[in-house]
Coordinates of C-alpha atoms and ligand atoms in Angstrom, one line a residue:
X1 CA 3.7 15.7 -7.7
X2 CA 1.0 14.5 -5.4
X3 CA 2.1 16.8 -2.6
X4 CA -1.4 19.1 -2.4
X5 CA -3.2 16.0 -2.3
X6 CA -1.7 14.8 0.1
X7 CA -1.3 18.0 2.2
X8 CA -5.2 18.0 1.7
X9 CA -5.9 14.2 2.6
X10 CA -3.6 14.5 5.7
X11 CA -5.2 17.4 7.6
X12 CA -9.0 15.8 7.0
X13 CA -7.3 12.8 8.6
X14 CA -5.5 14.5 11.1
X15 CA -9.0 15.5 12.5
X16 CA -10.7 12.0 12.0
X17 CA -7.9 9.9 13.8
X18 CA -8.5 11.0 17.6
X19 CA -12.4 10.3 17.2
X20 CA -12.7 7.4 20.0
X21 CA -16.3 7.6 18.5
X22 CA -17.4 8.1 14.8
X23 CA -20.9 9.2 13.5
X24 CA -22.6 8.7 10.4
X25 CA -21.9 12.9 10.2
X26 CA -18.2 12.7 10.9
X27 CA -18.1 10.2 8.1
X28 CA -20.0 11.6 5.4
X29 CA -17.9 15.1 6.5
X30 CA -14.5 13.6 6.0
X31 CA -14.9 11.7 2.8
X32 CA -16.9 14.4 1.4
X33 CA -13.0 16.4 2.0
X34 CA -11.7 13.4 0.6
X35 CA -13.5 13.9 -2.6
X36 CA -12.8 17.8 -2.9
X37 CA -9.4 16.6 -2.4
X38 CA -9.5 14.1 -4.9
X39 CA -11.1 16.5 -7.7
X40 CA -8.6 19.1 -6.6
X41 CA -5.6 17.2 -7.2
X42 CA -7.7 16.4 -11.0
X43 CA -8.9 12.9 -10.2
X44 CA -11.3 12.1 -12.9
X45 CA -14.9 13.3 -11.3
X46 CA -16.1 9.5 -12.0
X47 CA -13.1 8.0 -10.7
X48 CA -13.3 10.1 -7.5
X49 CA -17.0 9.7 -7.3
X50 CA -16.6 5.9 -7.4
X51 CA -14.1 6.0 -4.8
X52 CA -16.1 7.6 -1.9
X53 CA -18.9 5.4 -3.1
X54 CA -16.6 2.1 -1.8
X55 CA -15.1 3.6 1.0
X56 CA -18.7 4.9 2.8
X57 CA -19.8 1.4 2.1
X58 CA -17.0 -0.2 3.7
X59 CA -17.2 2.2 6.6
X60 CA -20.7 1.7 7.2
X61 CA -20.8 -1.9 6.3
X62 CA -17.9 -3.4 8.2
X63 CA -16.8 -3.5 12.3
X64 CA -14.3 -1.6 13.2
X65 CA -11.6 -3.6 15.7
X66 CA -12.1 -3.6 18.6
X67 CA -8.1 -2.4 19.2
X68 CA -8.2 0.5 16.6
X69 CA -9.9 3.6 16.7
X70 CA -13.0 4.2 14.0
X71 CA -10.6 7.2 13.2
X72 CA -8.1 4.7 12.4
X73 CA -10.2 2.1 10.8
X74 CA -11.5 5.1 7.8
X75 CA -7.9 5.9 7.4
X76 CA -7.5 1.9 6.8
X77 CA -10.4 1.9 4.5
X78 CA -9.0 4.8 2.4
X79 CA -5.9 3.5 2.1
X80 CA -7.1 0.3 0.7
X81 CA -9.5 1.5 -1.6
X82 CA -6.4 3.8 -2.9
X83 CA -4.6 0.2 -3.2
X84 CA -6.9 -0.5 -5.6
X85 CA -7.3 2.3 -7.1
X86 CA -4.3 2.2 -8.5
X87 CA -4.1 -1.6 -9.5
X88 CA -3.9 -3.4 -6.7
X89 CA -0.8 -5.7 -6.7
X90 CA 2.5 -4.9 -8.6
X91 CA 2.5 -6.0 -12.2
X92 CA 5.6 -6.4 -13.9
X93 CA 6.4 -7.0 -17.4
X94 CA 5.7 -10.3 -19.1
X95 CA 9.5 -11.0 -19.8
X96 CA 8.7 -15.3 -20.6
X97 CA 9.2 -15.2 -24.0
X98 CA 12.5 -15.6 -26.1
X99 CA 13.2 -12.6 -26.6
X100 CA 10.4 -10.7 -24.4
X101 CA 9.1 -8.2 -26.7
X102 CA 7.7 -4.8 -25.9
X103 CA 6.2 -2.0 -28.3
X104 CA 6.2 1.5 -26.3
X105 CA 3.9 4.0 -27.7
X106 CA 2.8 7.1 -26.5
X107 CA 1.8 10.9 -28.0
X108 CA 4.9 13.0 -29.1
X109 CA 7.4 13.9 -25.6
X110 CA 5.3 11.6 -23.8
X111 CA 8.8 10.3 -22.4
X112 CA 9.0 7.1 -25.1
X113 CA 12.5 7.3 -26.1
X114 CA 13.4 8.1 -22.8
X115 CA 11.7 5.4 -21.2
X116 CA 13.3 2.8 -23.5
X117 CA 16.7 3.8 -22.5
X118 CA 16.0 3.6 -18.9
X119 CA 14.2 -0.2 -19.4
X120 CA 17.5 -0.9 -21.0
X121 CA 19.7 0.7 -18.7
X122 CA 17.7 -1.6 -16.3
X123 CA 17.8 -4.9 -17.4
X124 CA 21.4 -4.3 -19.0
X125 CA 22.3 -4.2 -15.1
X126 CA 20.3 -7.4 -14.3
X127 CA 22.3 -8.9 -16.8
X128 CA 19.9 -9.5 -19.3
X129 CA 20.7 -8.8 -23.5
X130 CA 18.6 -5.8 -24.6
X131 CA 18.3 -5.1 -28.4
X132 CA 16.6 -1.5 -29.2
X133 CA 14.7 -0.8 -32.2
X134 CA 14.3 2.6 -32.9
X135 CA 10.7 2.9 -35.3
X136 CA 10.4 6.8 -35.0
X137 CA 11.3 7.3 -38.6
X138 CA 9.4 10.8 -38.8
X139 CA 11.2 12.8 -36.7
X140 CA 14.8 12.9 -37.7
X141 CA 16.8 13.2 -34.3
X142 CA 14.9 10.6 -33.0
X143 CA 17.2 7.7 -34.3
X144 CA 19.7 9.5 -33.3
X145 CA 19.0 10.0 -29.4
X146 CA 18.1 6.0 -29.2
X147 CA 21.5 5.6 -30.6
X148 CA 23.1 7.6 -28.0
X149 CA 21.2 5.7 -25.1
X150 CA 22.4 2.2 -26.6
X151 CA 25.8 3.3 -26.3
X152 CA 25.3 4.6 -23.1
X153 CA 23.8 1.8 -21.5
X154 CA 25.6 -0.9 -24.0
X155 CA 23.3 -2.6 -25.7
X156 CA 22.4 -2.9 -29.7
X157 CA 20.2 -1.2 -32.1
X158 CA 18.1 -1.7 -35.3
X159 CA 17.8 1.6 -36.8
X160 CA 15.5 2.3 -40.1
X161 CA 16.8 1.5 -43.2
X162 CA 15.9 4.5 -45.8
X163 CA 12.6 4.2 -47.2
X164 CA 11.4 1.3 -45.0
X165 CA 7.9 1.7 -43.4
X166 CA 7.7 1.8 -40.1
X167 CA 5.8 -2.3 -40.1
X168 CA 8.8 -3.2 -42.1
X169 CA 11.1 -2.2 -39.6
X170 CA 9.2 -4.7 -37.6
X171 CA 9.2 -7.3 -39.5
X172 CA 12.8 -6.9 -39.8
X173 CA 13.8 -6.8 -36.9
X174 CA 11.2 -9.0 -35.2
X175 CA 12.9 -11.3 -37.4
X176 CA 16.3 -10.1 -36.7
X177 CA 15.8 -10.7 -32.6
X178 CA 14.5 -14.1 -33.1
X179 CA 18.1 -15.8 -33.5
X180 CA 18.2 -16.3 -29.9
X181 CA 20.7 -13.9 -29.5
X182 CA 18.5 -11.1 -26.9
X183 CA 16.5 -11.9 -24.0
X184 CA 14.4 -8.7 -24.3
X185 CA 13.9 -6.1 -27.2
X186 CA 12.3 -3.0 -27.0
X187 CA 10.3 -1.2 -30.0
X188 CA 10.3 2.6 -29.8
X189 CA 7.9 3.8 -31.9
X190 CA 6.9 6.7 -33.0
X191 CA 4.3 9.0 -31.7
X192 CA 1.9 12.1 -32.9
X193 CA 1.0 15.2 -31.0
X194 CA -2.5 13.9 -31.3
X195 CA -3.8 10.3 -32.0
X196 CA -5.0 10.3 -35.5
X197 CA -6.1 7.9 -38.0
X198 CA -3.0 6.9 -39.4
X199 CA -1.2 6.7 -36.5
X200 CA -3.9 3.8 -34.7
X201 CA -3.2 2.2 -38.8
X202 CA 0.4 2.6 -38.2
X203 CA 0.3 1.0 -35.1
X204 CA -1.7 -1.7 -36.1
X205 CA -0.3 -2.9 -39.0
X206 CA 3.2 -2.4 -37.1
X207 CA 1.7 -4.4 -34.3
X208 CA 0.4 -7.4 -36.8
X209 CA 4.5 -7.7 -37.8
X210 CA 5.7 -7.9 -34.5
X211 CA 3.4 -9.1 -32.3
X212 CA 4.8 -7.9 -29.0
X213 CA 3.9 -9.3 -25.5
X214 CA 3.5 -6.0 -24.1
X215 CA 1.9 -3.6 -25.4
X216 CA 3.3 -0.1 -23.1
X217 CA 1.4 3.0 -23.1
X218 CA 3.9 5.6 -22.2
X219 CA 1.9 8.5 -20.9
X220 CA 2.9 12.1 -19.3
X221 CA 1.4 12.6 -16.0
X222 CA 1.3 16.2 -16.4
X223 CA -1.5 16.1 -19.3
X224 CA -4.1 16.1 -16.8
X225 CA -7.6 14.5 -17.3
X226 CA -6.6 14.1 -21.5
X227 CA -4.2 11.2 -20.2
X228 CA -7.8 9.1 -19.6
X229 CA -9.1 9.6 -23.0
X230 CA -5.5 9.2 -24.3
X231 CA -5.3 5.9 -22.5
X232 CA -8.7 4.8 -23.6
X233 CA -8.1 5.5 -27.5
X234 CA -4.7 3.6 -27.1
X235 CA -6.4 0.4 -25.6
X236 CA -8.8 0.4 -28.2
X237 CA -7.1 0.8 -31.7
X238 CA -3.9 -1.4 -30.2
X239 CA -5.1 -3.1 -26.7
X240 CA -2.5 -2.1 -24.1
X241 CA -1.2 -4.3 -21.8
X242 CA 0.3 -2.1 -19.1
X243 CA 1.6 1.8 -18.9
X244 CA 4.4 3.8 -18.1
X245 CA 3.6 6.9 -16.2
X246 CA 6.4 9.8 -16.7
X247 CA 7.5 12.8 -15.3
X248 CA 5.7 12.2 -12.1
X249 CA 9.0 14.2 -10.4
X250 CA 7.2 17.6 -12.3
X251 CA 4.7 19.5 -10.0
X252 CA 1.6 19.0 -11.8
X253 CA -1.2 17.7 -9.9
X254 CA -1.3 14.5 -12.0
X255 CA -4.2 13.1 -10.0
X256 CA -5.5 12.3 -13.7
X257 CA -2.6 10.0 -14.1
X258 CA -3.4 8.1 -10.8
X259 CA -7.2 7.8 -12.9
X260 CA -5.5 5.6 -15.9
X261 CA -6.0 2.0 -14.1
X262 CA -9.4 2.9 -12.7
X263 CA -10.8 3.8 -16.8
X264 CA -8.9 1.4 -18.4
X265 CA -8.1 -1.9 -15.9
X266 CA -4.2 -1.8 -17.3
X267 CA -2.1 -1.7 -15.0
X268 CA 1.0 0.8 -14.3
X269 CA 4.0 -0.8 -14.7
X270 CA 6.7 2.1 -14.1
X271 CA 6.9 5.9 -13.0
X272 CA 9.5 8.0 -14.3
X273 CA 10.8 10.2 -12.1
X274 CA 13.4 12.2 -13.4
X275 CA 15.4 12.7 -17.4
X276 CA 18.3 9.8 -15.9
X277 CA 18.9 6.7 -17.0
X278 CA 18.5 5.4 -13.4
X279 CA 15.2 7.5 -12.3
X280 CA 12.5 4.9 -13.7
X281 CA 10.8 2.8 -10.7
X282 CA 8.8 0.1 -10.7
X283 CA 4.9 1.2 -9.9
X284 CA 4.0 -0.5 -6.4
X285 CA 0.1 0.5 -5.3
X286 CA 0.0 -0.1 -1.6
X287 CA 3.7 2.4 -2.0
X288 CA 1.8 4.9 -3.7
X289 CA -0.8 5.0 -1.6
X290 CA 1.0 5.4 1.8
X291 CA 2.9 8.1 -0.1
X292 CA -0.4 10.3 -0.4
X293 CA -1.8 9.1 2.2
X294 CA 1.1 9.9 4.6
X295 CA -0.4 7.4 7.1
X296 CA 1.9 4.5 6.8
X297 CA 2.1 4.2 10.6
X298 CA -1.9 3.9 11.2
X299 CA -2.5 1.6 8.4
X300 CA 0.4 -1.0 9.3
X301 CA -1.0 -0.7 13.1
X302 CA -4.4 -1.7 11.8
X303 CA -3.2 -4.6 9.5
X304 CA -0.8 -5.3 12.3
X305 CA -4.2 -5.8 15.1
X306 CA -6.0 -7.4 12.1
X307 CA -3.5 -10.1 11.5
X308 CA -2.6 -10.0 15.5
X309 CA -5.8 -10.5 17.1
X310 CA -8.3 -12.9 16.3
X311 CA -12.0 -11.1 16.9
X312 CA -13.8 -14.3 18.2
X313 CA -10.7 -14.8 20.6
X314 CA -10.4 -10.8 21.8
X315 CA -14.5 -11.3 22.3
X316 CA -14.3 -14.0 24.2
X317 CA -10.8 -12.7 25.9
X318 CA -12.8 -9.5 27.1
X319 CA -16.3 -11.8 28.0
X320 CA -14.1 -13.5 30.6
X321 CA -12.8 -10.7 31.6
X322 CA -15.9 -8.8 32.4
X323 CA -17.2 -11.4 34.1
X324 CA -13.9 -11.9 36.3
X325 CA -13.2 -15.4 34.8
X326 CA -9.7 -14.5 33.3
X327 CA -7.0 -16.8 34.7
X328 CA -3.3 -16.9 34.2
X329 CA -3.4 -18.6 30.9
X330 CA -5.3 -16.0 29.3
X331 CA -2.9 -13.6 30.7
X332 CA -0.3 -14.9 29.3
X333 CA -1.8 -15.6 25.8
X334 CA -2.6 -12.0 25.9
X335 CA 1.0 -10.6 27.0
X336 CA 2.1 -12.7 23.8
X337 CA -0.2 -11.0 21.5
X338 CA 0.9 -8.1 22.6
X339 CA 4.7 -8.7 21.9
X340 CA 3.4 -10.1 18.4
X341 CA 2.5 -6.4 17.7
X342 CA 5.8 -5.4 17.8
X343 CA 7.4 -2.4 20.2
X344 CA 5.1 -0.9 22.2
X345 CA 6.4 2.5 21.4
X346 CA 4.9 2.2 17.5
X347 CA 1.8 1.0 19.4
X348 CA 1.6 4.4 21.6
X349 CA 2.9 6.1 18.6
X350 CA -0.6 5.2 16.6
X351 CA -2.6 6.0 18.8
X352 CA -4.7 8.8 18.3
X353 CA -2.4 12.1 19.0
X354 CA -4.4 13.7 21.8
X355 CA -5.2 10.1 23.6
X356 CA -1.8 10.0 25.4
X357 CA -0.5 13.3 27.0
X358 CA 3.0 12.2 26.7
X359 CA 6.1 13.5 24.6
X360 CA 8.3 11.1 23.0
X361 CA 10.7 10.8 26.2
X362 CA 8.1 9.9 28.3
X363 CA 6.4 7.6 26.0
X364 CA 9.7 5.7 25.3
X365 CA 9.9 5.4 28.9
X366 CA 6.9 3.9 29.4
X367 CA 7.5 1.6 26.6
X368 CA 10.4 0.4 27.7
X369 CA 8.7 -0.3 31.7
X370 CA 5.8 -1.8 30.3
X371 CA 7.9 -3.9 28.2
X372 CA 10.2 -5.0 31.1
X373 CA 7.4 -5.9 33.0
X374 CA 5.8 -8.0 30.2
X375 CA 9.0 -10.1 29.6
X376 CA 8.8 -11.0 33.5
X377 CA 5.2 -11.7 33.9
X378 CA 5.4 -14.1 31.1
X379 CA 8.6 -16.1 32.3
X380 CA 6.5 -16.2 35.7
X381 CA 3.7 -17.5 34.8
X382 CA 5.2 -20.3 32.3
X383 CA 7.4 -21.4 35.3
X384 CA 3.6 -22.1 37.3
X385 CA 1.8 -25.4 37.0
X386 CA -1.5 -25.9 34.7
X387 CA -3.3 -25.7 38.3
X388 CA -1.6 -22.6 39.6
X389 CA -2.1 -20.9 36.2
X390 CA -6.4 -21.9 36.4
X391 CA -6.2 -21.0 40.3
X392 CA -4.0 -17.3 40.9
X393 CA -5.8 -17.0 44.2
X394 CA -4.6 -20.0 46.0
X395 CA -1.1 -19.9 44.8
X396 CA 0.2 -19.8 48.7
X397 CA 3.9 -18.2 50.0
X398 CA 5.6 -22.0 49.4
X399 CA 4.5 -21.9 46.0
X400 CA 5.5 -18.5 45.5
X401 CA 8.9 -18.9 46.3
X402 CA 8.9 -21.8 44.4
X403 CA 8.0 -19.9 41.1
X404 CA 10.4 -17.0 41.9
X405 CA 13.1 -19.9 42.3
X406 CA 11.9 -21.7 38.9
X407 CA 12.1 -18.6 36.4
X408 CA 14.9 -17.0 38.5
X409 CA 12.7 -14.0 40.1
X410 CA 12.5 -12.8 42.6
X411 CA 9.2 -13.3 45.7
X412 CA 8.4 -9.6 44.8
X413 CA 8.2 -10.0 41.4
X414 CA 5.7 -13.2 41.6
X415 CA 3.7 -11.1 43.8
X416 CA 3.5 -7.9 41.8
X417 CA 2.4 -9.8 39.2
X418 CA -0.2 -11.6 41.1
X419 CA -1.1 -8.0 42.2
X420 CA -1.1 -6.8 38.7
X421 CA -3.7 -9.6 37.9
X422 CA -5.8 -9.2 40.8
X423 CA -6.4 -5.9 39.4
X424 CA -7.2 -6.5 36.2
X425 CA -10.3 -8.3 37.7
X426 CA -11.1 -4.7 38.6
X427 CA -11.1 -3.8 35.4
X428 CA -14.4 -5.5 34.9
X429 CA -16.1 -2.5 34.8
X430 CA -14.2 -0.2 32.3
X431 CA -15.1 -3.0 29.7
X432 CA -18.5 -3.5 30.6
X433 CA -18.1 0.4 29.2
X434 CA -16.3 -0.1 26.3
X435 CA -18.9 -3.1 25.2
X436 CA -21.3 0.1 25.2
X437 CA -18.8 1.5 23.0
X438 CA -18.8 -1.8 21.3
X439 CA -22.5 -1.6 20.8
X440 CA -22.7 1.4 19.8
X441 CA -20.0 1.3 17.2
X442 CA -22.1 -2.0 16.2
X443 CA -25.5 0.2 15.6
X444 CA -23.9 2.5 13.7
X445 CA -21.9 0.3 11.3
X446 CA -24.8 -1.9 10.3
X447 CA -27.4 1.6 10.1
Ligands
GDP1 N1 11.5 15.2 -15.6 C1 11.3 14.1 -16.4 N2 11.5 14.3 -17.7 C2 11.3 13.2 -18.5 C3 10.9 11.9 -18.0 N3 10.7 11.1 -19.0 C4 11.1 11.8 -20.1 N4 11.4 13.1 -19.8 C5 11.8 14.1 -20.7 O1 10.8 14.4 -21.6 C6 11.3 14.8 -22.9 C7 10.7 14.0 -24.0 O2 11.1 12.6 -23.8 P1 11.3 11.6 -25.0 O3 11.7 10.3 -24.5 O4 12.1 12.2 -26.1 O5 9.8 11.5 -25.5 P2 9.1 10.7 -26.8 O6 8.8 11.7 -27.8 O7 7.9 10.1 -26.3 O8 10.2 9.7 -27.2 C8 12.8 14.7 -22.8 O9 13.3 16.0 -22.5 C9 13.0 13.8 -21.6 O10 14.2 14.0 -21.0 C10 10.7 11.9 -16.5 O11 10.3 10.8 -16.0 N5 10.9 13.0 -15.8
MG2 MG1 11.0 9.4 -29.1

C-alpha cells in the first residue's frame, strides 16, 4: 500500500530538491503534483485540498535556512504537514484503568476479531492479563475463532451465554473483569455489512453497560473513501476514541484511510499488516510520513541545521565574515557546529544530487579529509591564547611553534590552518553573493 503515492511524491521531489533557487512557479507546480498525487492515491478531495492549502502557506510564509536548499526546505514542509496529517504524535491506548477496557467495533471483515487476538497476543507478551469477550453473537463461527486466538495467545474468554443480548454480555462480563483479576479486557463486538439502525442501538446500549475507555474503530484500509463516512457515523452514534487501521499490507491505494484522522480528529492507534498474530504495529506519524515521502534523509538534514544552527548566530557568523572580521574563535565555534551535524558524508549526501559531481568513493573521501582536517584545526586553535585567537595575523614563528608544541602538531599544520583562515577572508565575496541569494529568497517568501 502507499507505494504509487509515493513513487508519485518522490519524482515531483526529485525535481524540486536541486533548485538552489525556488519561484513562486516552481512552487505552485510541484504541490499542484503533490495534490494529483494525493487524489490519485484516493485522499479525500477535501483532505488533499486542505493540505496544499498549509503547505503553500508555509512555503511562502516562512524563511528558508540559510544551510538547506528551498528544494529541501518544501520537502521539510511536506513532510510535516503529512506529520499532521496523520495525527501528529503517537497515541497509544489509555491502559490506566483496572482493568483497561476496550470495545472494538468495526463493519463485518473489517479485521475486528483479528485485531483483538493480535492486542492480546501483544500485551500477553508484555506480561499484562488479557481477558477476551467475544460479543459477536450473530454470526455463529465468530465465538468460535476468538476462542481459538485465546488459546493461542493464552489468555481467557467470556463467551455468550444462549439467549443473552449482546448489552447483557456486557454487563456480565464488565462485571465479571472487575474482580481485579485482568489488567486489560478486550470487547469484540459484532459488526454489520453496513451501519444500520440497530446496530448504532446495539452499540449504544452495549456501550452504557460497559463503559469502556477506548472506544476502537477497526477499519479496512482497502474500502477507499467509504472508510471517512464509515468513521464519521461511528464517532457519532458511539464517540470513538482512537482507530485501528487493517490490511494496510494489501495493495489498495488506501490514501482514504490515511484521510480518517484529518475528518474525524481520532487518532490511529495501530495498522495491521498482515493475518498473524505478530503483524499489528503501533501507528507512528512522523514514520508514516517518511515512508511515503521516501525523504527521510533531507528532512532529518533540515531538522538537523534547524536544531544545529542558530539563525541570529549564522547571520551574524556570515556579517563578520563578509566584512573580514572573523577571528579564530568564530572559527572554531563554527568547526563545532559543524561536527554537531554529524558525519560529513550524510551532509554531502543531502545535498541536492547534481550540486556535487562526486560518486560515493570520492565523496567518502572527501569526508573523511575534510574531517581530519577539522579535528586538527580545532585542537590548534584551543591550544592558542584568547589574544592569539582575536589576533591570527600577528601570531609570529615563536608562537607557532609554541602552538604546534601545545596540541602536539606539527609547525606545518599551525600554518596550514592559519593559511586556511586567511583564505576564508577571501571568501568575502562569495557571501556578499549568497546574501543576494539571501535577499532574494527573502522577497519571495514574504510576496
Ligand atoms: N492481510 C491482512 N488480513 C487481515 C488483517 N486483519 C484482518 N485480516 C483478515 O481479514 C479477515 C476478516 O477478519 P476478522 O478479524 O474476522 O474481521 P471481523 O469481521 O471484523 O471480526 C480475516 O481473513 C483476517 O485474517 C490485516 O491486517 N492484514
Ligand atoms: Mg469478528
Amino acid at each position: 500500500m502507499f507505494e504509487n503515492l509515493s513513487t508519485a511524491l518522490q519524482k515531483t521531489f526529485k525535481n524540486l530538491r536541486g533548485y538552489g533557487k525556488l519561484t513562486e512557479k516552481n512552487v505552485k507546480d510541484a504541490l499542484r503534483e503533490v495534490r494529483l498525487a494525493l487524489l490519485e492515491a484516493d485522499v479525500n478531495f477535501k483532505v488533499a485540498r486542505d493540505f496544499i492549502k498549509k503547505v503553500q502557506e508555509k512555503c511562502l510564509g516562512e524563511e528558508v535556512l540559510n544551510s538547506v536548499t528551498p528544494g529541501q526546505q518544501v520537502i521539510k514542509f511536506v513532510n510535516d504537514e503529512l506529520v499532521e496529517l496523520f495525527g501528529g504524535a503517537h497515541t497509544d491506548f489509555d491502559l490506566s484503568g483496572k482493568p483497561a477496557s476496550i470495545m472494538l467495533m468495526g463493519l463485518h471483515g473489517s479485521g475486528k476479531t483479528t485485531s483483538a487476538g493480535k492486542l492480546a497476543f501483544r500485551w500477553r507478551k508484555a506480561g499484562k492479563r488479557v481477558l477476551l469477550v467475544a460479543c459477536d453473537i450473530r454470526r455463529p463461527a465468530a465465538v468460535e475463532q476468538l476462542s481459538i486466538l485465546a488459546g493461542q495467545v493464552g489468555c481467557e474468554i467470556i463467551k455468550p451465554f444462549p439467549g443473552e443480548t449482546v448489552p447483557q454480555l456486557g454487563g456480565r462480563a464488565a462485571k465479571a473483569s472487575n474482580d481485579g483479576k485482568y489488567d486489560i479486557v478486550i470487547y469484540d463486538t459484532g459488526g454489520r455489512f453496513q451501519i444500520d439502525d440497530e446496530l448504532v442501538q446495539e452499540l449504544k446500549e452495549f456501550e452504557a453497560e460497559t463503559r469502556p475507555m477506548n472506544k476502537v474503530l477497526v477499519l479496512d484500509a482497502a474500502i477507499g473513501q467509504e472508510s471517512v463516512n464509515v468513521a464519521e457515523t461511528f464517532k457519532e452514534a458511539v464517540g470513538l476514541t482512537g482507530m485501528i487501521l487493517t490490511k494496510l499490507d494489501g495493495d489498495a491505494r488506501g490514501g482514504a484511510a490515511l484521510s480518517v484522522h484529518a475528518v474525524t480528529g481520532c487518532p490511529v492507534l495501530m495498522t495491521g499488516v498482515g493475518e498473524k498474530m505478530d503483524e499489528l504495529q503501533p501507528f507512528y506519524p512522523d514514520r508514516m510520513a517518511s515512508r511515503i515521502l521516501g525523504m527521510g534523509d533531507v528532512v532529518s538534514f533540515v531538522e538537523k541545521a534547524q536544531e544545529m544552527v542558530d539563525q541570529d548566530e549564522a547571520l551574524k557568523m556570515q556579517e563578520k565574515l563578509a566584512k573580514n572580521q572573523m577571528d579564530l574563535e568564530d572559527f572554531l565555534s563554527q568547526i563545532q557546529m559543524m561536527k554537531k551535524m554529524g558525519p560529513i558524508t550524510n551532509m554531502l549526501d543531502a545535498l541536492p544530487g547534481n550540486a556535487l559531481k562526486m560518486d560515493a568513493k570520492q565523496k567518502e573521501a572527501v569526508a573523511n579529509a575534510s574531517e581530519v582536517e577539522m579535528r586538527k584545526f580545532e585542537s590548534i586553535i584551543q591550544s592558542m591564547t584568547a589574544w592569539e585567537r582575536k589576533n591570527p595575523k600577528q601570531i609570529d614563528r615563536s608562537r607557532r611553534l609554541r602552538i604546534a608544541k601545545g596540541c602536539g602538531r606539527k609547525l606545518a599544520d599551525v600554518n596550514q590552518l592559519l593559511k586556511r583562515f586567511e583564505q576564508m577572508g577571501k571568501m568575502g565575496k562569495q557571501f556578499k553573493k549568497m546574501e543576494k541569494r539571501l535577499r532574494h529568497l527573502k522577497k519571495f517568501t514574504t510576496k
